[in-house]
XYZ file of C-alpha atoms in Angstrom:
590
model
C -5.822 -25.153 -11.119
C -9.138 -24.333 -12.741
C -8.798 -21.506 -15.241
C -12.073 -19.812 -16.032
C -12.248 -16.075 -16.456
C -14.667 -13.337 -15.535
C -13.811 -10.721 -18.104
C -12.466 -7.513 -16.660
C -11.205 -5.679 -19.657
C -12.122 -2.044 -20.020
C -13.305 -1.073 -23.431
C -10.989 1.864 -23.768
C -8.971 1.155 -20.617
C -5.856 0.661 -22.695
C -6.842 3.617 -24.819
C -6.669 5.720 -21.672
C -3.104 4.599 -21.250
C -2.227 5.146 -24.901
C -3.443 8.708 -24.732
C -0.937 9.247 -21.895
C -3.016 12.144 -20.589
C -4.904 10.112 -18.050
C -7.016 11.935 -15.492
C -9.278 9.001 -14.747
C -10.708 6.087 -16.684
C -14.380 5.297 -16.426
C -15.217 2.369 -14.229
C -17.250 -0.451 -15.719
C -18.734 -3.529 -14.150
C -18.469 -6.103 -16.898
C -16.165 -4.697 -19.510
C -15.256 -6.041 -22.876
C -12.045 -5.621 -24.859
C -11.527 -3.580 -27.955
C -9.957 -5.111 -31.063
C -8.274 -1.813 -31.921
C -5.425 -2.408 -29.485
C -4.686 -5.984 -30.532
C -5.395 -5.805 -34.240
C -2.989 -6.479 -37.102
C -2.032 -2.813 -37.362
C -0.583 -2.764 -33.863
C 2.323 -4.550 -32.153
C 4.713 -3.772 -34.975
C 7.414 -1.641 -33.383
C 9.387 -1.116 -30.214
C 7.487 2.149 -29.780
C 4.180 0.231 -29.783
C 5.400 -1.921 -26.900
C 6.744 1.041 -24.956
C 3.448 2.843 -25.428
C 1.530 -0.117 -24.061
C 3.873 -0.473 -21.084
C 3.406 3.193 -20.278
C -0.343 2.660 -20.581
C -0.188 -0.037 -17.902
C 1.531 2.350 -15.510
C -0.874 5.130 -16.411
C -3.791 2.885 -15.523
C -2.389 2.605 -11.979
C -3.058 6.351 -11.640
C -6.822 5.920 -11.914
C -9.089 7.447 -9.286
C -10.422 4.001 -8.390
C -7.023 2.537 -7.557
C -5.851 5.532 -5.531
C -9.177 5.595 -3.697
C -8.819 1.945 -2.760
C -5.209 2.348 -1.680
C -6.559 4.759 0.942
C -9.790 2.976 1.840
C -8.473 -0.578 1.816
C -5.111 0.159 3.405
C -5.899 2.940 5.876
C -9.520 3.872 6.604
C -10.492 0.683 8.418
C -7.562 1.138 10.803
C -7.221 3.349 13.868
C -5.660 6.279 12.010
C -8.581 7.735 10.006
C -12.170 8.786 10.708
C -14.864 10.329 8.555
C -15.214 14.121 8.730
C -17.885 14.660 11.364
C -20.242 16.758 9.228
C -19.632 14.936 5.948
C -22.777 13.085 4.906
C -21.882 9.659 3.569
C -23.778 6.588 4.730
C -21.293 4.277 3.047
C -18.412 5.592 5.146
C -20.611 5.402 8.233
C -21.360 1.759 7.514
C -17.704 0.904 6.966
C -16.761 2.571 10.247
C -19.436 0.451 11.951
C -18.169 -2.712 10.165
C -21.382 -2.956 8.180
C -19.491 -3.820 5.011
C -22.466 -4.300 2.741
C -22.028 -6.162 -0.562
C -23.526 -3.120 -2.293
C -20.688 -0.927 -0.994
C -18.963 0.898 -3.851
C -15.534 0.294 -2.348
C -15.951 -3.443 -2.898
C -15.369 -3.041 -6.628
C -12.127 -4.564 -7.811
C -12.256 -4.069 -11.572
C -9.689 -1.246 -11.643
C -7.028 -3.711 -10.537
C -8.213 -6.368 -12.965
C -7.983 -3.826 -15.767
C -4.311 -3.329 -14.983
C -3.798 -7.092 -14.682
C -5.349 -7.678 -18.076
C -3.354 -4.845 -19.617
C -0.179 -6.506 -18.317
C -1.327 -9.848 -19.692
C -1.948 -8.308 -23.107
C 1.593 -6.945 -23.212
C 2.962 -10.309 -22.079
C 0.949 -12.015 -24.821
C 2.112 -9.793 -27.694
C 5.467 -8.206 -26.896
C 7.640 -11.197 -27.781
C 6.376 -11.263 -31.380
C 7.458 -7.653 -31.923
C 11.101 -8.823 -31.944
C 10.365 -10.388 -35.349
C 8.688 -7.227 -36.656
C 11.217 -4.686 -35.373
C 14.942 -5.570 -35.027
C 15.380 -2.575 -32.723
C 13.250 -4.382 -30.139
C 15.872 -6.795 -28.874
C 15.589 -9.811 -26.613
C 17.073 -7.675 -23.844
C 14.318 -5.095 -24.352
C 11.701 -7.824 -24.296
C 13.032 -9.336 -21.073
C 12.867 -5.937 -19.353
C 9.290 -5.396 -20.552
C 8.280 -8.888 -19.482
C 9.831 -8.365 -16.053
C 7.993 -5.095 -15.532
C 4.636 -6.564 -16.477
C 5.111 -9.599 -14.222
C 6.023 -7.306 -11.344
C 3.193 -4.839 -11.858
C 0.677 -7.668 -12.178
C 1.963 -9.181 -8.936
C 1.521 -5.883 -7.104
C -2.118 -5.731 -8.239
C -2.814 -9.287 -7.096
C -1.203 -8.534 -3.739
C -3.610 -5.637 -3.205
C -6.525 -7.917 -4.070
C -5.447 -10.741 -1.750
C -5.065 -8.352 1.179
C -8.474 -6.799 0.534
C -10.556 -9.897 -0.343
C -8.359 -12.914 0.509
C -9.849 -15.351 -2.062
C -9.732 -13.804 -5.540
C -9.871 -14.914 -9.183
C -6.433 -15.423 -10.705
C -5.493 -15.536 -14.368
C -2.351 -14.987 -16.427
C -4.305 -15.024 -19.689
C -5.148 -11.916 -21.675
C -8.688 -11.292 -22.886
C -8.794 -9.294 -26.066
C -11.837 -10.327 -28.017
C -15.557 -9.999 -27.371
C -16.026 -13.712 -28.025
C -13.969 -14.634 -24.960
C -16.814 -15.107 -22.503
C -15.670 -17.175 -19.545
C -15.853 -17.024 -15.786
C -13.143 -17.613 -13.232
C -13.476 -19.084 -9.790
C -11.523 -17.777 -6.816
C -8.104 -19.036 -5.809
C -6.792 -19.277 -2.275
C -4.163 -16.906 -0.834
C -1.656 -19.763 -0.936
C -2.128 -20.118 -4.687
C -2.196 -16.437 -5.629
C 0.738 -15.369 -3.468
C 2.865 -18.239 -4.766
C 2.097 -17.163 -8.336
C 3.192 -13.634 -7.416
C 6.440 -14.781 -5.810
C 7.253 -17.059 -8.752
C 6.675 -14.204 -11.203
C 8.739 -11.770 -9.154
C 11.581 -14.277 -8.876
C 11.475 -14.677 -12.658
C 11.370 -10.916 -13.191
C 14.105 -9.973 -10.740
C 17.226 -10.784 -12.852
C 15.937 -8.859 -15.864
C 14.252 -5.814 -14.437
C 16.133 -2.518 -14.485
C 18.155 -1.609 -11.427
C 17.182 1.597 -9.670
C 19.263 4.406 -11.139
C 19.727 2.615 -14.455
C 17.588 5.203 -16.244
C 19.946 7.992 -15.161
C 20.446 9.811 -11.886
C 17.369 12.052 -11.956
C 15.051 10.150 -14.318
C 11.545 9.747 -12.852
C 11.352 6.182 -14.162
C 13.792 5.116 -11.427
C 10.871 5.593 -9.021
C 7.867 5.571 -11.378
C 8.506 2.144 -12.948
C 8.974 -1.246 -11.326
C 12.702 -1.627 -10.677
C 14.897 -4.168 -8.867
C 14.393 -2.255 -5.613
C 10.618 -2.206 -6.115
C 10.587 -5.954 -6.814
C 12.618 -6.647 -3.674
C 10.363 -4.392 -1.574
C 7.274 -6.143 -2.920
C 8.762 -9.591 -2.308
C 9.678 -8.629 1.265
C 6.108 -7.403 1.776
C 4.538 -10.576 0.359
C 6.808 -12.862 2.362
C 6.006 -10.865 5.501
C 2.280 -11.177 4.807
C 2.405 -14.888 4.073
C 4.567 -15.539 7.125
C 2.042 -13.784 9.353
C -0.792 -15.941 7.999
C 1.072 -19.259 8.047
C 3.603 -18.655 10.877
C 6.333 -19.834 8.509
C 9.790 -18.836 9.760
C 11.421 -19.379 6.351
C 9.149 -16.697 4.872
C 10.364 -14.261 7.532
C 13.928 -15.112 6.540
C 13.118 -14.383 2.908
C 11.576 -11.050 3.901
C 14.871 -10.161 5.571
C 16.862 -11.212 2.496
C 14.858 -9.006 0.148
C 14.759 -6.074 2.563
C 18.544 -6.274 2.776
C 18.741 -6.227 -1.011
C 16.903 -2.903 -1.044
C 18.989 -1.421 1.777
C 22.259 -2.474 0.168
C 21.216 -1.202 -3.260
C 20.249 2.167 -1.778
C 23.625 2.395 -0.069
C 25.448 1.500 -3.296
C 23.526 4.191 -5.166
C 24.456 6.712 -2.475
C 28.111 5.756 -2.762
C 27.921 6.194 -6.531
C 26.644 9.760 -6.264
C 28.661 11.347 -3.480
C 27.127 14.780 -4.046
C 24.124 13.741 -1.955
C 24.953 15.340 1.406
C 22.277 13.700 3.513
C 23.508 12.767 6.965
C 25.889 14.226 9.487
C 28.139 11.233 9.114
C 28.523 8.809 6.274
C 29.135 5.831 8.565
C 25.618 4.418 8.359
C 24.269 2.586 5.320
C 20.814 4.176 5.325
C 21.609 7.841 4.636
C 18.187 9.067 5.713
C 17.173 12.671 5.263
C 17.459 14.892 8.327
C 14.286 14.913 10.431
C 13.805 18.650 10.151
C 13.701 18.545 6.355
C 12.421 14.993 5.700
C 8.776 16.061 5.477
C 9.489 18.619 2.778
C 11.859 16.452 0.754
C 9.739 13.275 0.820
C 6.165 14.598 0.690
C 6.090 18.161 -0.553
C 4.195 18.634 -3.807
C 7.111 20.372 -5.514
C 9.514 17.569 -4.706
C 8.597 13.923 -5.239
C 10.865 10.969 -5.967
C 13.210 11.612 -3.055
C 16.378 9.549 -2.677
C 14.545 7.482 -0.014
C 11.725 6.605 -2.392
C 11.481 3.211 -4.088
C 8.181 3.311 -6.029
C 5.815 6.260 -6.544
C 2.863 6.735 -8.858
C 3.669 9.889 -10.803
C 1.154 12.777 -10.911
C 2.033 16.111 -12.495
C -1.214 18.025 -11.869
C -1.714 18.804 -15.547
C -2.019 15.594 -17.563
C -3.106 13.740 -14.451
C -4.249 14.807 -11.019
C -4.365 12.791 -7.820
C -8.035 13.588 -7.308
C -8.743 10.702 -4.938
C -6.022 11.786 -2.527
C -7.294 15.352 -2.865
C -10.862 14.392 -1.991
C -10.001 12.122 0.917
C -7.189 14.157 2.507
C -7.460 17.759 1.249
C -10.843 19.009 0.061
C -13.812 17.267 -1.499
C -16.408 18.076 -4.126
C -16.205 19.340 -7.686
C -15.308 22.513 -9.539
C -18.684 24.177 -8.989
C -19.120 23.177 -5.383
C -16.505 21.895 -3.031
C -15.808 21.776 0.661
C -12.725 23.240 2.267
C -12.471 20.010 4.219
C -11.561 16.503 3.138
C -13.774 13.447 3.445
C -11.440 11.825 5.973
C -9.630 13.202 8.998
C -6.859 11.965 11.262
C -8.166 10.224 14.357
C -7.670 11.695 17.856
C -4.645 9.476 18.518
C -2.545 11.911 16.483
C -3.220 14.654 18.986
C -2.025 12.564 21.897
C 1.378 13.374 23.340
C 3.174 11.591 26.140
C 6.623 11.936 27.622
C 6.782 8.146 27.599
C 6.105 7.885 23.879
C 9.326 5.990 23.297
C 9.313 3.919 26.480
C 5.808 2.439 26.707
C 6.666 -0.661 24.649
C 4.727 0.754 21.737
C 1.354 -0.075 23.228
C 0.070 3.374 22.300
C 0.672 5.501 19.257
C 1.564 8.429 21.476
C 4.001 10.867 19.908
C 6.602 12.987 21.610
C 6.649 16.773 21.231
C 10.278 16.288 20.301
C 9.228 14.262 17.255
C 8.981 16.295 14.054
C 6.347 13.876 12.799
C 3.960 14.902 15.571
C 3.951 18.414 14.156
C 4.186 17.508 10.473
C 1.775 14.632 9.883
C -1.389 16.578 10.768
C -2.571 20.166 10.958
C -3.287 21.786 14.334
C -1.196 19.303 16.297
C -1.294 19.904 20.047
C -4.544 21.872 19.745
C -6.605 20.693 22.704
C -9.801 22.048 21.133
C -9.415 20.047 17.918
C -11.740 17.030 17.896
C -10.605 15.959 14.432
C -7.341 16.815 12.715
C -6.771 17.365 9.006
C -4.087 15.261 7.354
C -1.040 17.351 6.437
C 1.193 14.644 4.971
C 0.930 14.636 1.138
C -1.342 17.700 1.370
C 0.701 20.692 2.477
C 2.147 22.589 -0.460
C 3.975 25.387 1.347
C 7.140 23.458 2.070
C 7.522 25.274 5.356
C 9.485 23.677 8.164
C 7.785 23.093 11.496
C 9.509 23.814 14.777
C 9.171 21.432 17.689
C 8.976 24.481 19.975
C 5.551 25.446 18.602
C 2.638 25.812 20.987
C 0.166 24.644 18.337
C 0.987 23.105 14.971
C 0.457 24.503 11.497
C -3.083 25.631 10.623
C -4.601 24.255 7.456
C -4.863 26.481 4.408
C -6.443 25.628 1.067
C -3.654 26.961 -1.092
C -3.616 24.390 -3.859
C -5.436 24.841 -7.133
C -8.519 22.652 -7.235
C -8.285 19.638 -9.553
C -4.593 20.284 -10.212
C -3.387 18.077 -7.403
C 0.204 17.288 -8.190
C 1.031 14.748 -5.531
C 2.727 11.420 -6.056
C 1.498 8.410 -4.131
C 4.359 6.544 -2.478
C 3.965 2.785 -2.742
C 7.295 1.905 -1.101
C 10.108 3.916 0.487
C 13.254 3.020 2.376
C 12.037 3.401 5.966
C 9.054 1.178 5.155
C 11.436 -1.579 4.075
C 13.704 -1.033 7.087
C 10.728 -1.550 9.378
C 9.611 -4.602 7.385
C 13.015 -6.079 8.121
C 12.680 -5.133 11.798
C 9.297 -6.883 11.953
C 10.715 -10.048 10.413
C 13.721 -9.971 12.749
C 11.452 -9.799 15.791
C 9.464 -12.783 14.579
C 12.635 -14.864 14.071
C 13.954 -14.021 17.537
C 12.854 -17.426 18.838
C 15.770 -18.982 17.021
C 18.204 -16.055 17.296
C 17.854 -13.734 20.282
C 20.336 -11.281 18.789
C 17.661 -10.479 16.240
C 15.796 -8.454 18.862
C 18.744 -6.105 19.143
C 19.052 -5.905 15.350
C 15.356 -5.079 15.090
C 15.638 -2.407 17.764
C 18.623 -0.827 16.019
C 16.619 -0.495 12.792
C 13.675 1.081 14.594
C 16.021 3.424 16.413
C 17.533 4.681 13.152
C 14.075 5.528 11.807
C 12.908 7.053 15.090
C 16.042 9.030 15.874
C 16.123 10.891 12.563
C 12.742 12.448 13.413
C 13.592 13.387 16.984
C 14.969 16.755 18.039
C 18.697 16.290 18.460
C 18.638 17.628 22.007
C 15.761 15.358 23.039
C 16.250 13.080 26.021
C 13.358 10.734 25.227
C 14.888 8.791 22.365
C 14.508 5.010 22.262
C 16.510 2.888 24.671
C 16.896 -0.849 24.249
C 16.491 -1.562 27.956
C 12.934 -0.197 27.794
C 11.881 -3.200 25.705
C 12.209 -6.399 27.676
C 10.755 -9.061 25.439
C 9.821 -10.151 21.942
C 6.274 -8.896 22.535
C 7.633 -5.481 23.521
C 9.690 -5.255 20.340
C 6.769 -6.411 18.211
C 4.662 -3.553 19.558
C 7.512 -1.086 19.153
C 7.813 -1.907 15.453
C 4.045 -1.495 15.086
C 4.138 1.894 16.810
C 7.086 3.127 14.773
C 5.461 2.068 11.504
C 2.412 4.116 12.480
C 4.503 7.159 13.391
C 6.497 6.913 10.184
C 3.980 5.629 7.612
C 0.599 6.969 8.767
C -1.925 7.825 6.019
C 0.205 6.055 3.370
C -2.167 3.102 3.009
C -0.173 0.784 5.289
C -1.818 0.690 8.706
C -4.703 -1.738 8.110
C -2.333 -4.248 6.528
C 0.002 -3.849 9.538
C -2.863 -4.524 11.919
C -3.934 -7.561 9.912
C -0.432 -9.029 10.041
C -0.305 -8.396 13.787
C -3.637 -10.144 14.161
C -2.645 -13.138 12.032
C 0.604 -13.646 13.925
C -1.442 -14.345 17.050
C -4.222 -16.419 15.472
C -4.355 -20.203 15.365
C -6.199 -22.321 12.847
C -5.775 -20.105 9.754
C -5.874 -22.202 6.589
C -4.475 -20.327 3.582
C -5.051 -23.357 1.346
C -8.806 -23.280 1.816
C -11.266 -20.562 0.839
C -13.240 -18.827 3.556
C -16.523 -19.886 1.984
C -15.497 -23.555 2.138
C -14.721 -23.511 5.861
C -17.255 -24.470 8.489
C -15.730 -22.171 11.117
C -13.010 -19.535 11.359
C -10.400 -18.572 13.939
C -11.172 -15.711 16.284
C -9.468 -12.363 15.865
C -6.718 -11.347 18.272
C -8.278 -9.063 20.874
C -5.277 -6.723 21.354
C -5.461 -5.953 17.638
C -9.137 -5.044 17.995
C -8.287 -2.856 20.961
C -5.965 -0.887 18.699
C -8.587 -0.542 15.982
C -11.276 0.873 18.263
C -9.101 3.593 19.782
C -10.245 5.999 17.098
C -13.852 5.795 18.329
C -13.067 7.425 21.661
C -14.867 6.551 24.872
C -18.341 5.979 23.392
C -20.013 2.656 22.768
C -19.286 2.564 19.034
C -15.863 1.036 19.540
C -17.246 -1.705 21.776
C -19.862 -2.525 19.155
C -17.201 -2.763 16.447
C -15.027 -5.015 18.606
C -17.997 -7.255 19.415
C -18.982 -7.619 15.783
C -15.517 -8.468 14.442
C -15.492 -12.030 15.699
C -13.604 -14.041 13.109
C -11.195 -13.974 10.173
C -13.719 -13.093 7.427
C -14.372 -9.706 9.061
C -10.846 -8.656 8.160
C -11.858 -8.608 4.495
C -14.274 -6.802 2.220
C -17.277 -8.534 0.679
C -17.339 -9.041 -3.061
C -19.450 -6.387 -4.748
C -22.983 -7.712 -5.171
C -23.236 -7.277 -8.925
C -20.022 -9.273 -9.380
C -21.718 -12.288 -7.827
C -24.638 -11.871 -10.218
C -22.519 -11.891 -13.377
C -20.147 -14.634 -12.211
C -21.920 -17.558 -10.520
C -18.569 -19.191 -9.657
C -17.716 -16.488 -7.141
C -18.402 -17.276 -3.498
C -19.285 -14.375 -1.239
C -17.376 -13.683 1.965
C -19.539 -15.874 4.210
C -20.056 -13.449 7.108
C -21.930 -11.163 4.764
C -24.398 -13.955 4.019
C -24.990 -15.508 7.389
C -23.428 -15.729 10.832
C -21.450 -18.861 11.689
C -19.574 -20.158 14.677
C -16.192 -18.421 14.598
C -14.079 -20.415 17.004
C -12.047 -23.438 15.941
C -10.874 -24.028 19.469
């Protein structure tokens, strides 16, 4: 594989981490390293290594990364729309699938900063064992495992957003290191990630190993986080390549998470979570789940696997605040957020759990209908404010309400203490359900297993006296179960940066002619997108013509991805732009 590097090292990006009071690091286009971090006076002690590791995690808290978790993973889907009176041409263009190369959301350097930070630690940490006897080989193996895992997570974000991306495992620490790197295919990058995660898995700390209530159990990469990430990558690669063995591996790693969570529960019996202790999931009760999992004063619930840690003082989740709560700055800000929940979250149907998942209708007996957005069931509301990860009151919502909770701006501005959940247990349970459905061709019992998983997730959020809970006989085929899993993931994981990736996997599963070993720019034609997926995407546009225009424009595979930011192409001539943003080509391989 060709190894040439476009330098993405923030002068001061590691310094931001070392300060450990990160609010946001400045974004740079072409950024050069500082010798201060890698000089002879550093990398002497165990504390130096620990400080650098913490700096890598701190750099994941940057505004740019949180912003892209929302924009890349959620906004392009059917769950979010721009606030009607918010003036932003860039968001308008994205909604219209005019993904211009000059778009600010195309920038990827925040992730490459973290990748390079991880590579620097991997390059220097081993030598510290000679300098400091207290830094043992066991300590080094844990550090190495964490950096391999965190780097893999960053590359996975990049592959899902851009498909063909530069890959390097080298660290760039000196201004004389001027190289460029060409893109690698998804096949290459994802295999690197899986190899690194497999290497990291035996050495990385098990969840709970830091102590029962230590934030690092959820704030650092752990065994559970590695297994969740591996399940996610295998699920993604299986969707692109239609490889049944990858689905089987997704199931294996999802089971590892589920079993580890159960073992942890058994270890600490004082957790009184479910009515009975017969199940192995031990999910929070539906009436209190919203408060325990998402409320600002909680965080790191027992269901959580990996969360980026914000305390509102040393760091503030400003991107989530701007996009979901209120936007602006200290001197002038709006009481509204930049993004709003789409109209589908105000749609209720008595057949919500029996329509084979073809709609994202919610039942009035579902606590999530009332909790996920403000003003649920308000017929006059054209757009709904996101409540999940925003509401700070901790109040419980009754399913007997006429109209849901009204939004209040009760949080202190720029002190937005709200963790961002990367993975949690129900996410992994539904990953397993998705993989089980896709392996049902060889084992029909897998459909029932998949349904049972979905039912556990769904039932915990339903009013106990409800008569519209899921019933297996309502779902007659593999296609029915596939759509049910999709619908339940939307009900459970909306606004958490998951939906666009879910839609992409759904699309890929029904596409023919995808070649993950070849770059988009090197292909003469691309497979068409799956029309039912596009029909889901355009639901948020309502009955106007905008949705039809979006569906018409999104003809082939390249439209699933973002273009590379224009200035990146200028500084690195080896990069090849997403071809549909250069010229139109024939999209059908059939």
